[in-house]
C-alpha cells in the first residue's frame, strides 16, 4: 500500500494571519486526539498550541480598538452578501427557465468548494473571498451567468465590502501590535511547530495506523489543500489552483 503523504504546502509563504488560522484550525482538529498520539507527537502538538497562543494574543484581540465595531459590521455584511448570492444561485439552478438554470448550475459548481467560508477565521475568510472574486472577475462565463440571474451587483458589492474589511483589519492589527511584541517575531516558530507536528502525524499514520489517525490525517490534508490556494502566486503564474 502506498504510504500516506501530505499534500504540498509552502507554509512559510503564507501571510501571518493565514498561518495563524491554519494552525488554529489544525489544533481544533487534533485536540480530541491529544494524549493518544504518542509522546513525540503530543509534545509537538503542545508546542504548536503554545506558539499559536502567542500569535492569538497579538492578532485576534477583540477589545482595545475603536475599529472593532466597524469590523464586525463589515463582516456581518459580507456574510449576508455571501448568503444572498448562494440563495439566488441555488434557486436559479432549479429554475424552469433554461437560461437561468444553466447559469445557476455553473455558478453553483464554482462556489461549492467555498460554500462554508463564513465559518473560517476572519482573515482567512477575507483571503478566500478575494480568491473567489478574483476568479469570478477573470471568467467571462461566470460574469455572464451572474448577470443572467441578476446577481452581478451583489458580486461587485461583496468585493468592495471585503476590501474595506481587509484594510480595516490590517489597520487594527497594526494598532494593536504596536502595543506589544510584533506578531512576526513568532512566524518562524509557528511555521516550524506546524511542520514538526505534520511530519510526526504523517509518520504515525504510516507506521502505527488507526482509524482515528487516518481521520486526523485526512482532515489535516484537506485543510492543507484549502490553504494552498492562499499561498501568494509568483510572477508569471496564472493564479489558477
JSON list of C-alpha atoms in Angstrom, two decimals:
[
{"chain": "A", "resi": 1, "resn": "UNK", "atom": "CA", "xyz": [0.00, 0.00, 0.00]},
{"chain": "A", "resi": 2, "resn": "UNK", "atom": "CA", "xyz": [1.26, 3.47, -0.91]},
{"chain": "A", "resi": 3, "resn": "UNK", "atom": "CA", "xyz": [2.44, 5.42, 2.16]},
{"chain": "A", "resi": 4, "resn": "UNK", "atom": "CA", "xyz": [0.29, 8.41, 3.02]},
{"chain": "A", "resi": 5, "resn": "UNK", "atom": "CA", "xyz": [1.89, 11.77, 2.33]},
{"chain": "A", "resi": 6, "resn": "UNK", "atom": "CA", "xyz": [0.55, 15.26, 2.99]},
{"chain": "A", "resi": 7, "resn": "UNK", "atom": "CA", "xyz": [-0.20, 17.48, 0.01]},
{"chain": "A", "resi": 8, "resn": "UNK", "atom": "CA", "xyz": [2.49, 20.12, -0.63]},
{"chain": "A", "resi": 9, "resn": "UNK", "atom": "CA", "xyz": [2.00, 23.40, 1.23]},
{"chain": "A", "resi": 10, "resn": "UNK", "atom": "CA", "xyz": [4.60, 26.17, 1.43]},
{"chain": "A", "resi": 11, "resn": "UNK", "atom": "CA", "xyz": [3.65, 27.19, 4.95]},
{"chain": "A", "resi": 12, "resn": "UNK", "atom": "CA", "xyz": [6.41, 29.79, 5.30]},
{"chain": "A", "resi": 13, "resn": "UNK", "atom": "CA", "xyz": [4.96, 31.73, 2.34]},
{"chain": "A", "resi": 14, "resn": "UNK", "atom": "CA", "xyz": [1.52, 32.19, 3.93]},
{"chain": "A", "resi": 15, "resn": "UNK", "atom": "CA", "xyz": [0.56, 35.59, 5.28]},
{"chain": "A", "resi": 16, "resn": "UNK", "atom": "CA", "xyz": [0.88, 35.68, 9.05]},
{"chain": "A", "resi": 17, "resn": "UNK", "atom": "CA", "xyz": [-2.87, 35.81, 9.61]},
{"chain": "A", "resi": 18, "resn": "UNK", "atom": "CA", "xyz": [-3.40, 32.79, 7.35]},
{"chain": "A", "resi": 19, "resn": "UNK", "atom": "CA", "xyz": [-0.61, 30.94, 9.14]},
{"chain": "A", "resi": 20, "resn": "UNK", "atom": "CA", "xyz": [-2.30, 31.63, 12.46]},
{"chain": "A", "resi": 21, "resn": "UNK", "atom": "CA", "xyz": [-5.68, 30.45, 11.15]},
{"chain": "A", "resi": 22, "resn": "UNK", "atom": "CA", "xyz": [-4.14, 27.29, 9.66]},
{"chain": "A", "resi": 23, "resn": "UNK", "atom": "CA", "xyz": [-2.51, 26.44, 12.99]},
{"chain": "A", "resi": 24, "resn": "UNK", "atom": "CA", "xyz": [-5.67, 27.28, 14.93]},
{"chain": "A", "resi": 25, "resn": "UNK", "atom": "CA", "xyz": [-7.87, 25.00, 12.82]},
{"chain": "A", "resi": 26, "resn": "UNK", "atom": "CA", "xyz": [-5.24, 22.23, 12.90]},
{"chain": "A", "resi": 27, "resn": "UNK", "atom": "CA", "xyz": [-5.24, 22.44, 16.70]},
{"chain": "A", "resi": 28, "resn": "UNK", "atom": "CA", "xyz": [-9.05, 22.23, 16.78]},
{"chain": "A", "resi": 29, "resn": "UNK", "atom": "CA", "xyz": [-8.99, 19.17, 14.51]},
{"chain": "A", "resi": 30, "resn": "UNK", "atom": "CA", "xyz": [-6.31, 17.37, 16.52]},
{"chain": "A", "resi": 31, "resn": "UNK", "atom": "CA", "xyz": [-7.42, 18.34, 20.03]},
{"chain": "A", "resi": 32, "resn": "UNK", "atom": "CA", "xyz": [-9.73, 15.29, 20.52]},
{"chain": "A", "resi": 33, "resn": "UNK", "atom": "CA", "xyz": [-6.69, 13.03, 19.92]},
{"chain": "A", "resi": 34, "resn": "UNK", "atom": "CA", "xyz": [-4.43, 14.85, 22.38]},
{"chain": "A", "resi": 35, "resn": "UNK", "atom": "CA", "xyz": [-2.82, 12.39, 24.77]},
{"chain": "A", "resi": 36, "resn": "UNK", "atom": "CA", "xyz": [-3.24, 9.43, 22.40]},
{"chain": "A", "resi": 37, "resn": "UNK", "atom": "CA", "xyz": [-0.78, 10.36, 19.64]},
{"chain": "A", "resi": 38, "resn": "UNK", "atom": "CA", "xyz": [2.41, 9.16, 21.29]},
{"chain": "A", "resi": 39, "resn": "UNK", "atom": "CA", "xyz": [4.90, 11.15, 23.36]},
{"chain": "A", "resi": 40, "resn": "UNK", "atom": "CA", "xyz": [6.74, 12.88, 20.49]},
{"chain": "A", "resi": 41, "resn": "UNK", "atom": "CA", "xyz": [3.60, 13.81, 18.54]},
{"chain": "A", "resi": 42, "resn": "UNK", "atom": "CA", "xyz": [1.85, 15.01, 21.69]},
{"chain": "A", "resi": 43, "resn": "UNK", "atom": "CA", "xyz": [4.90, 17.14, 22.55]},
{"chain": "A", "resi": 44, "resn": "UNK", "atom": "CA", "xyz": [4.84, 18.65, 19.05]},
{"chain": "A", "resi": 45, "resn": "UNK", "atom": "CA", "xyz": [1.12, 19.34, 19.43]},
{"chain": "A", "resi": 46, "resn": "UNK", "atom": "CA", "xyz": [1.68, 21.12, 22.77]},
{"chain": "A", "resi": 47, "resn": "UNK", "atom": "CA", "xyz": [4.38, 23.25, 21.18]},
{"chain": "A", "resi": 48, "resn": "UNK", "atom": "CA", "xyz": [2.04, 24.15, 18.33]},
{"chain": "A", "resi": 49, "resn": "UNK", "atom": "CA", "xyz": [-0.61, 25.20, 20.87]},
{"chain": "A", "resi": 50, "resn": "UNK", "atom": "CA", "xyz": [1.86, 27.37, 22.79]},
{"chain": "A", "resi": 51, "resn": "UNK", "atom": "CA", "xyz": [3.27, 29.17, 19.77]},
{"chain": "A", "resi": 52, "resn": "UNK", "atom": "CA", "xyz": [-0.14, 29.82, 18.26]},
{"chain": "A", "resi": 53, "resn": "UNK", "atom": "CA", "xyz": [-1.38, 31.18, 21.59]},
{"chain": "A", "resi": 54, "resn": "UNK", "atom": "CA", "xyz": [1.32, 33.85, 21.32]},
{"chain": "A", "resi": 55, "resn": "UNK", "atom": "CA", "xyz": [0.05, 34.78, 17.85]},
{"chain": "A", "resi": 56, "resn": "UNK", "atom": "CA", "xyz": [-3.53, 34.74, 19.06]},
{"chain": "A", "resi": 57, "resn": "UNK", "atom": "CA", "xyz": [-2.70, 37.21, 21.80]},
{"chain": "A", "resi": 58, "resn": "UNK", "atom": "CA", "xyz": [-1.42, 39.65, 19.21]},
{"chain": "A", "resi": 59, "resn": "UNK", "atom": "CA", "xyz": [-3.60, 39.08, 16.16]},
{"chain": "A", "resi": 60, "resn": "UNK", "atom": "CA", "xyz": [-7.08, 38.32, 17.49]},
{"chain": "A", "resi": 61, "resn": "UNK", "atom": "CA", "xyz": [-7.71, 40.70, 20.35]},
{"chain": "A", "resi": 62, "resn": "UNK", "atom": "CA", "xyz": [-11.37, 41.79, 20.00]},
{"chain": "A", "resi": 63, "resn": "UNK", "atom": "CA", "xyz": [-11.09, 44.58, 22.59]},
{"chain": "A", "resi": 64, "resn": "UNK", "atom": "CA", "xyz": [-8.93, 47.66, 22.80]},
{"chain": "A", "resi": 65, "resn": "UNK", "atom": "CA", "xyz": [-9.66, 49.26, 19.44]},
{"chain": "A", "resi": 66, "resn": "UNK", "atom": "CA", "xyz": [-12.37, 51.60, 18.21]},
{"chain": "A", "resi": 67, "resn": "UNK", "atom": "CA", "xyz": [-12.09, 49.86, 14.84]},
{"chain": "A", "resi": 68, "resn": "UNK", "atom": "CA", "xyz": [-13.54, 46.57, 16.15]},
{"chain": "A", "resi": 69, "resn": "UNK", "atom": "CA", "xyz": [-17.29, 47.53, 15.96]},
{"chain": "A", "resi": 70, "resn": "UNK", "atom": "CA", "xyz": [-16.92, 48.62, 12.33]},
{"chain": "A", "resi": 71, "resn": "UNK", "atom": "CA", "xyz": [-15.06, 45.40, 11.54]},
{"chain": "A", "resi": 72, "resn": "UNK", "atom": "CA", "xyz": [-17.94, 43.39, 13.00]},
{"chain": "A", "resi": 73, "resn": "UNK", "atom": "CA", "xyz": [-20.44, 45.31, 10.86]},
{"chain": "A", "resi": 74, "resn": "UNK", "atom": "CA", "xyz": [-18.42, 44.72, 7.68]},
{"chain": "A", "resi": 75, "resn": "UNK", "atom": "CA", "xyz": [-18.03, 41.03, 8.48]},
{"chain": "A", "resi": 76, "resn": "UNK", "atom": "CA", "xyz": [-21.78, 40.68, 9.03]},
{"chain": "A", "resi": 77, "resn": "UNK", "atom": "CA", "xyz": [-22.43, 42.49, 5.75]},
{"chain": "A", "resi": 78, "resn": "UNK", "atom": "CA", "xyz": [-20.16, 40.28, 3.68]},
{"chain": "A", "resi": 79, "resn": "UNK", "atom": "CA", "xyz": [-21.64, 37.16, 5.32]},
{"chain": "A", "resi": 80, "resn": "UNK", "atom": "CA", "xyz": [-25.11, 38.43, 4.37]},
{"chain": "A", "resi": 81, "resn": "UNK", "atom": "CA", "xyz": [-24.00, 39.07, 0.78]},
{"chain": "A", "resi": 82, "resn": "UNK", "atom": "CA", "xyz": [-22.49, 35.59, 0.51]},
{"chain": "A", "resi": 83, "resn": "UNK", "atom": "CA", "xyz": [-25.74, 34.11, 1.83]},
{"chain": "A", "resi": 84, "resn": "UNK", "atom": "CA", "xyz": [-27.82, 36.09, -0.65]},
{"chain": "A", "resi": 85, "resn": "UNK", "atom": "CA", "xyz": [-25.58, 35.07, -3.57]},
{"chain": "A", "resi": 86, "resn": "UNK", "atom": "CA", "xyz": [-25.82, 31.40, -2.60]},
{"chain": "A", "resi": 87, "resn": "UNK", "atom": "CA", "xyz": [-29.60, 31.52, -2.19]},
{"chain": "A", "resi": 88, "resn": "UNK", "atom": "CA", "xyz": [-30.07, 33.11, -5.61]},
{"chain": "A", "resi": 89, "resn": "UNK", "atom": "CA", "xyz": [-27.74, 30.61, -7.27]},
{"chain": "A", "resi": 90, "resn": "UNK", "atom": "CA", "xyz": [-29.49, 27.59, -5.74]},
{"chain": "A", "resi": 91, "resn": "UNK", "atom": "CA", "xyz": [-32.90, 28.96, -6.75]},
{"chain": "A", "resi": 92, "resn": "UNK", "atom": "CA", "xyz": [-31.72, 29.70, -10.29]},
{"chain": "A", "resi": 93, "resn": "UNK", "atom": "CA", "xyz": [-30.21, 26.21, -10.67]},
{"chain": "A", "resi": 94, "resn": "UNK", "atom": "CA", "xyz": [-33.71, 24.75, -10.20]},
{"chain": "A", "resi": 95, "resn": "UNK", "atom": "CA", "xyz": [-35.49, 27.26, -12.43]},
{"chain": "A", "resi": 96, "resn": "UNK", "atom": "CA", "xyz": [-37.70, 26.15, -15.32]},
{"chain": "A", "resi": 97, "resn": "UNK", "atom": "CA", "xyz": [-36.07, 28.94, -17.34]},
{"chain": "A", "resi": 98, "resn": "UNK", "atom": "CA", "xyz": [-33.22, 27.17, -19.14]},
{"chain": "A", "resi": 99, "resn": "UNK", "atom": "CA", "xyz": [-31.00, 30.25, -19.29]},
{"chain": "A", "resi": 100, "resn": "UNK", "atom": "CA", "xyz": [-31.29, 30.85, -15.54]},
{"chain": "A", "resi": 101, "resn": "UNK", "atom": "CA", "xyz": [-30.97, 27.15, -14.77]},
{"chain": "A", "resi": 102, "resn": "UNK", "atom": "CA", "xyz": [-27.78, 26.77, -16.80]},
{"chain": "A", "resi": 103, "resn": "UNK", "atom": "CA", "xyz": [-26.29, 29.91, -15.26]},
{"chain": "A", "resi": 104, "resn": "UNK", "atom": "CA", "xyz": [-27.22, 28.78, -11.76]},
{"chain": "A", "resi": 105, "resn": "UNK", "atom": "CA", "xyz": [-25.64, 25.36, -12.23]},
{"chain": "A", "resi": 106, "resn": "UNK", "atom": "CA", "xyz": [-22.37, 26.83, -13.49]},
{"chain": "A", "resi": 107, "resn": "UNK", "atom": "CA", "xyz": [-22.15, 29.24, -10.56]},
{"chain": "A", "resi": 108, "resn": "UNK", "atom": "CA", "xyz": [-23.19, 26.54, -8.08]},
{"chain": "A", "resi": 109, "resn": "UNK", "atom": "CA", "xyz": [-20.40, 24.28, -9.33]},
{"chain": "A", "resi": 110, "resn": "UNK", "atom": "CA", "xyz": [-17.93, 27.17, -8.99]},
{"chain": "A", "resi": 111, "resn": "UNK", "atom": "CA", "xyz": [-18.98, 28.10, -5.45]},
{"chain": "A", "resi": 112, "resn": "UNK", "atom": "CA", "xyz": [-19.38, 24.61, -3.96]},
{"chain": "A", "resi": 113, "resn": "UNK", "atom": "CA", "xyz": [-15.75, 24.31, -2.67]},
{"chain": "A", "resi": 114, "resn": "UNK", "atom": "CA", "xyz": [-16.20, 27.67, -0.91]},
{"chain": "A", "resi": 115, "resn": "UNK", "atom": "CA", "xyz": [-19.71, 27.04, 0.44]},
{"chain": "A", "resi": 116, "resn": "UNK", "atom": "CA", "xyz": [-18.91, 27.39, 4.16]},
{"chain": "A", "resi": 117, "resn": "UNK", "atom": "CA", "xyz": [-16.17, 30.04, 4.19]},
{"chain": "A", "resi": 118, "resn": "UNK", "atom": "CA", "xyz": [-18.24, 32.23, 6.54]},
{"chain": "A", "resi": 119, "resn": "UNK", "atom": "CA", "xyz": [-17.21, 29.78, 9.29]},
{"chain": "A", "resi": 120, "resn": "UNK", "atom": "CA", "xyz": [-13.48, 30.38, 8.78]},
{"chain": "A", "resi": 121, "resn": "UNK", "atom": "CA", "xyz": [-11.28, 32.72, 10.82]},
{"chain": "A", "resi": 122, "resn": "UNK", "atom": "CA", "xyz": [-11.93, 36.34, 9.85]},
{"chain": "A", "resi": 123, "resn": "UNK", "atom": "CA", "xyz": [-8.80, 36.97, 7.83]},
{"chain": "A", "resi": 124, "resn": "UNK", "atom": "CA", "xyz": [-8.91, 33.52, 6.25]},
{"chain": "A", "resi": 125, "resn": "UNK", "atom": "CA", "xyz": [-12.44, 34.35, 5.09]},
{"chain": "A", "resi": 126, "resn": "UNK", "atom": "CA", "xyz": [-11.07, 37.57, 3.60]},
{"chain": "A", "resi": 127, "resn": "UNK", "atom": "CA", "xyz": [-8.45, 35.64, 1.64]},
{"chain": "A", "resi": 128, "resn": "UNK", "atom": "CA", "xyz": [-10.97, 33.12, 0.37]},
{"chain": "A", "resi": 129, "resn": "UNK", "atom": "CA", "xyz": [-13.43, 35.82, -0.70]},
{"chain": "A", "resi": 130, "resn": "UNK", "atom": "CA", "xyz": [-10.55, 37.52, -2.51]},
{"chain": "A", "resi": 131, "resn": "UNK", "atom": "CA", "xyz": [-9.80, 34.21, -4.23]},
{"chain": "A", "resi": 132, "resn": "UNK", "atom": "CA", "xyz": [-13.45, 33.80, -5.23]},
{"chain": "A", "resi": 133, "resn": "UNK", "atom": "CA", "xyz": [-13.97, 37.32, -6.54]},
{"chain": "A", "resi": 134, "resn": "UNK", "atom": "CA", "xyz": [-10.63, 37.24, -8.35]},
{"chain": "A", "resi": 135, "resn": "UNK", "atom": "CA", "xyz": [-11.54, 34.04, -10.18]},
{"chain": "A", "resi": 136, "resn": "UNK", "atom": "CA", "xyz": [-15.06, 35.33, -10.85]},
{"chain": "A", "resi": 137, "resn": "UNK", "atom": "CA", "xyz": [-13.83, 38.61, -12.35]},
{"chain": "A", "resi": 138, "resn": "UNK", "atom": "CA", "xyz": [-11.42, 36.78, -14.66]},
{"chain": "A", "resi": 139, "resn": "UNK", "atom": "CA", "xyz": [-14.03, 34.35, -16.01]},
{"chain": "A", "resi": 140, "resn": "UNK", "atom": "CA", "xyz": [-16.50, 35.79, -18.58]},
{"chain": "A", "resi": 141, "resn": "UNK", "atom": "CA", "xyz": [-18.75, 32.72, -18.22]},
{"chain": "A", "resi": 142, "resn": "UNK", "atom": "CA", "xyz": [-19.23, 33.35, -14.51]},
{"chain": "A", "resi": 143, "resn": "UNK", "atom": "CA", "xyz": [-19.81, 37.06, -15.05]},
{"chain": "A", "resi": 144, "resn": "UNK", "atom": "CA", "xyz": [-22.40, 36.35, -17.74]},
{"chain": "A", "resi": 145, "resn": "UNK", "atom": "CA", "xyz": [-24.08, 33.76, -15.52]},
{"chain": "A", "resi": 146, "resn": "UNK", "atom": "CA", "xyz": [-24.37, 36.22, -12.63]},
{"chain": "A", "resi": 147, "resn": "UNK", "atom": "CA", "xyz": [-25.86, 38.82, -14.97]},
{"chain": "A", "resi": 148, "resn": "UNK", "atom": "CA", "xyz": [-28.36, 36.27, -16.32]},
{"chain": "A", "resi": 149, "resn": "UNK", "atom": "CA", "xyz": [-29.82, 35.66, -12.87]},
{"chain": "A", "resi": 150, "resn": "UNK", "atom": "CA", "xyz": [-29.47, 39.27, -11.73]},
{"chain": "A", "resi": 151, "resn": "UNK", "atom": "CA", "xyz": [-26.78, 38.97, -9.05]},
{"chain": "A", "resi": 152, "resn": "UNK", "atom": "CA", "xyz": [-23.82, 40.69, -10.73]},
{"chain": "A", "resi": 153, "resn": "UNK", "atom": "CA", "xyz": [-24.27, 43.75, -8.48]},
{"chain": "A", "resi": 154, "resn": "UNK", "atom": "CA", "xyz": [-24.05, 41.51, -5.42]},
{"chain": "A", "resi": 155, "resn": "UNK", "atom": "CA", "xyz": [-20.67, 40.18, -6.55]},
{"chain": "A", "resi": 156, "resn": "UNK", "atom": "CA", "xyz": [-19.34, 43.71, -7.02]},
{"chain": "A", "resi": 157, "resn": "UNK", "atom": "CA", "xyz": [-20.64, 44.75, -3.61]},
{"chain": "A", "resi": 158, "resn": "UNK", "atom": "CA", "xyz": [-19.11, 41.68, -1.94]},
{"chain": "A", "resi": 159, "resn": "UNK", "atom": "CA", "xyz": [-15.69, 42.52, -3.41]},
{"chain": "A", "resi": 160, "resn": "UNK", "atom": "CA", "xyz": [-15.91, 46.11, -2.20]},
{"chain": "A", "resi": 161, "resn": "UNK", "atom": "CA", "xyz": [-17.01, 45.18, 1.31]},
{"chain": "A", "resi": 162, "resn": "UNK", "atom": "CA", "xyz": [-14.28, 42.56, 1.58]},
{"chain": "A", "resi": 163, "resn": "UNK", "atom": "CA", "xyz": [-11.63, 45.07, 0.50]},
{"chain": "A", "resi": 164, "resn": "UNK", "atom": "CA", "xyz": [-12.87, 47.52, 3.14]},
{"chain": "A", "resi": 165, "resn": "UNK", "atom": "CA", "xyz": [-12.76, 44.78, 5.77]},
{"chain": "A", "resi": 166, "resn": "UNK", "atom": "CA", "xyz": [-9.19, 43.80, 4.91]},
{"chain": "A", "resi": 167, "resn": "UNK", "atom": "CA", "xyz": [-8.00, 47.43, 5.04]},
{"chain": "A", "resi": 168, "resn": "UNK", "atom": "CA", "xyz": [-9.52, 47.97, 8.48]},
{"chain": "A", "resi": 169, "resn": "UNK", "atom": "CA", "xyz": [-8.39, 44.56, 9.75]},
{"chain": "A", "resi": 170, "resn": "UNK", "atom": "CA", "xyz": [-4.74, 45.29, 9.00]},
{"chain": "A", "resi": 171, "resn": "UNK", "atom": "CA", "xyz": [-5.11, 48.80, 10.37]},
{"chain": "A", "resi": 172, "resn": "UNK", "atom": "CA", "xyz": [-6.38, 47.38, 13.65]},
{"chain": "A", "resi": 173, "resn": "UNK", "atom": "CA", "xyz": [-3.65, 44.75, 13.77]},
{"chain": "A", "resi": 174, "resn": "UNK", "atom": "CA", "xyz": [-1.01, 47.44, 13.26]},
{"chain": "A", "resi": 175, "resn": "UNK", "atom": "CA", "xyz": [-2.52, 49.48, 16.05]},
{"chain": "A", "resi": 176, "resn": "UNK", "atom": "CA", "xyz": [-2.65, 46.55, 18.47]},
{"chain": "A", "resi": 177, "resn": "UNK", "atom": "CA", "xyz": [0.72, 45.10, 17.53]},
{"chain": "A", "resi": 178, "resn": "UNK", "atom": "CA", "xyz": [2.40, 48.42, 18.28]},
{"chain": "A", "resi": 179, "resn": "UNK", "atom": "CA", "xyz": [1.47, 47.89, 21.92]},
{"chain": "A", "resi": 180, "resn": "UNK", "atom": "CA", "xyz": [3.24, 44.52, 22.20]},
{"chain": "A", "resi": 181, "resn": "UNK", "atom": "CA", "xyz": [5.99, 42.44, 20.61]},
{"chain": "A", "resi": 182, "resn": "UNK", "atom": "CA", "xyz": [5.29, 42.20, 16.87]},
{"chain": "A", "resi": 183, "resn": "UNK", "atom": "CA", "xyz": [3.45, 39.03, 15.88]},
{"chain": "A", "resi": 184, "resn": "UNK", "atom": "CA", "xyz": [6.01, 38.47, 13.12]},
{"chain": "A", "resi": 185, "resn": "UNK", "atom": "CA", "xyz": [8.53, 37.61, 15.80]},
{"chain": "A", "resi": 186, "resn": "UNK", "atom": "CA", "xyz": [6.78, 34.26, 16.15]},
{"chain": "A", "resi": 187, "resn": "UNK", "atom": "CA", "xyz": [6.50, 33.41, 12.43]},
{"chain": "A", "resi": 188, "resn": "UNK", "atom": "CA", "xyz": [9.47, 31.04, 12.28]},
{"chain": "A", "resi": 189, "resn": "UNK", "atom": "CA", "xyz": [8.39, 29.22, 15.42]},
{"chain": "A", "resi": 190, "resn": "UNK", "atom": "CA", "xyz": [4.80, 28.96, 14.13]},
{"chain": "A", "resi": 191, "resn": "UNK", "atom": "CA", "xyz": [5.96, 27.50, 10.80]},
{"chain": "A", "resi": 192, "resn": "UNK", "atom": "CA", "xyz": [8.41, 25.09, 12.45]},
{"chain": "A", "resi": 193, "resn": "UNK", "atom": "CA", "xyz": [5.91, 23.84, 15.07]},
{"chain": "A", "resi": 194, "resn": "UNK", "atom": "CA", "xyz": [3.26, 23.24, 12.39]},
{"chain": "A", "resi": 195, "resn": "UNK", "atom": "CA", "xyz": [5.68, 21.37, 10.12]},
{"chain": "A", "resi": 196, "resn": "UNK", "atom": "CA", "xyz": [7.01, 19.29, 13.02]},
{"chain": "A", "resi": 197, "resn": "UNK", "atom": "CA", "xyz": [3.52, 18.25, 14.01]},
{"chain": "A", "resi": 198, "resn": "UNK", "atom": "CA", "xyz": [2.55, 17.36, 10.43]},
{"chain": "A", "resi": 199, "resn": "UNK", "atom": "CA", "xyz": [5.73, 15.33, 9.98]},
{"chain": "A", "resi": 200, "resn": "UNK", "atom": "CA", "xyz": [5.07, 13.29, 13.12]},
{"chain": "A", "resi": 201, "resn": "UNK", "atom": "CA", "xyz": [1.40, 12.72, 12.24]},
{"chain": "A", "resi": 202, "resn": "UNK", "atom": "CA", "xyz": [2.48, 11.55, 8.79]},
{"chain": "A", "resi": 203, "resn": "UNK", "atom": "CA", "xyz": [4.98, 9.11, 10.32]},
{"chain": "A", "resi": 204, "resn": "UNK", "atom": "CA", "xyz": [2.44, 7.84, 12.83]},
{"chain": "A", "resi": 205, "resn": "UNK", "atom": "CA", "xyz": [-0.31, 7.20, 10.29]},
{"chain": "A", "resi": 206, "resn": "UNK", "atom": "CA", "xyz": [2.11, 5.13, 8.20]},
{"chain": "A", "resi": 207, "resn": "UNK", "atom": "CA", "xyz": [3.84, 3.25, 11.00]},
{"chain": "A", "resi": 208, "resn": "UNK", "atom": "CA", "xyz": [1.02, 2.76, 13.52]},
{"chain": "A", "resi": 209, "resn": "UNK", "atom": "CA", "xyz": [-2.23, 3.43, 11.63]},
{"chain": "A", "resi": 210, "resn": "UNK", "atom": "CA", "xyz": [-5.57, 3.60, 13.42]},
{"chain": "A", "resi": 211, "resn": "UNK", "atom": "CA", "xyz": [-9.00, 4.80, 12.32]},
{"chain": "A", "resi": 212, "resn": "UNK", "atom": "CA", "xyz": [-8.57, 7.92, 14.47]},
{"chain": "A", "resi": 213, "resn": "UNK", "atom": "CA", "xyz": [-5.15, 8.69, 12.94]},
{"chain": "A", "resi": 214, "resn": "UNK", "atom": "CA", "xyz": [-6.43, 8.14, 9.40]},
{"chain": "A", "resi": 215, "resn": "UNK", "atom": "CA", "xyz": [-9.31, 10.53, 10.05]},
{"chain": "A", "resi": 216, "resn": "UNK", "atom": "CA", "xyz": [-6.95, 13.11, 11.57]},
{"chain": "A", "resi": 217, "resn": "UNK", "atom": "CA", "xyz": [-4.57, 12.81, 8.61]},
{"chain": "A", "resi": 218, "resn": "UNK", "atom": "CA", "xyz": [-7.36, 13.20, 6.05]},
{"chain": "A", "resi": 219, "resn": "UNK", "atom": "CA", "xyz": [-8.84, 16.25, 7.79]},
{"chain": "A", "resi": 220, "resn": "UNK", "atom": "CA", "xyz": [-5.44, 17.91, 8.11]},
{"chain": "A", "resi": 221, "resn": "UNK", "atom": "CA", "xyz": [-4.68, 17.15, 4.46]},
{"chain": "A", "resi": 222, "resn": "UNK", "atom": "CA", "xyz": [-7.97, 18.69, 3.28]},
{"chain": "A", "resi": 223, "resn": "UNK", "atom": "CA", "xyz": [-7.11, 21.79, 5.30]},
{"chain": "A", "resi": 224, "resn": "UNK", "atom": "CA", "xyz": [-3.69, 21.98, 3.65]},
{"chain": "A", "resi": 225, "resn": "UNK", "atom": "CA", "xyz": [-5.36, 21.91, 0.22]},
{"chain": "A", "resi": 226, "resn": "UNK", "atom": "CA", "xyz": [-7.57, 24.83, 1.23]},
{"chain": "A", "resi": 227, "resn": "UNK", "atom": "CA", "xyz": [-4.60, 26.91, 2.37]},
{"chain": "A", "resi": 228, "resn": "UNK", "atom": "CA", "xyz": [-2.59, 26.02, -0.72]},
{"chain": "A", "resi": 229, "resn": "UNK", "atom": "CA", "xyz": [-4.89, 28.42, -2.58]},
{"chain": "A", "resi": 230, "resn": "UNK", "atom": "CA", "xyz": [-3.82, 31.24, -0.23]},
{"chain": "A", "resi": 231, "resn": "UNK", "atom": "CA", "xyz": [-0.08, 30.96, -0.89]},
{"chain": "A", "resi": 232, "resn": "UNK", "atom": "CA", "xyz": [0.89, 34.09, -2.88]},
{"chain": "A", "resi": 233, "resn": "UNK", "atom": "CA", "xyz": [1.47, 33.34, -6.55]},
{"chain": "A", "resi": 234, "resn": "UNK", "atom": "CA", "xyz": [4.82, 34.09, -8.13]},
{"chain": "A", "resi": 235, "resn": "UNK", "atom": "CA", "xyz": [5.07, 36.44, -11.08]},
{"chain": "A", "resi": 236, "resn": "UNK", "atom": "CA", "xyz": [4.22, 34.66, -14.29]},
{"chain": "A", "resi": 237, "resn": "UNK", "atom": "CA", "xyz": [1.81, 32.21, -12.71]},
{"chain": "A", "resi": 238, "resn": "UNK", "atom": "CA", "xyz": [-1.79, 32.39, -13.86]},
{"chain": "A", "resi": 239, "resn": "UNK", "atom": "CA", "xyz": [-3.19, 32.13, -10.35]},
{"chain": "A", "resi": 240, "resn": "UNK", "atom": "CA", "xyz": [-5.20, 29.00, -11.02]},
{"chain": "A", "resi": 241, "resn": "UNK", "atom": "CA", "xyz": [-5.38, 26.44, -8.22]}
]
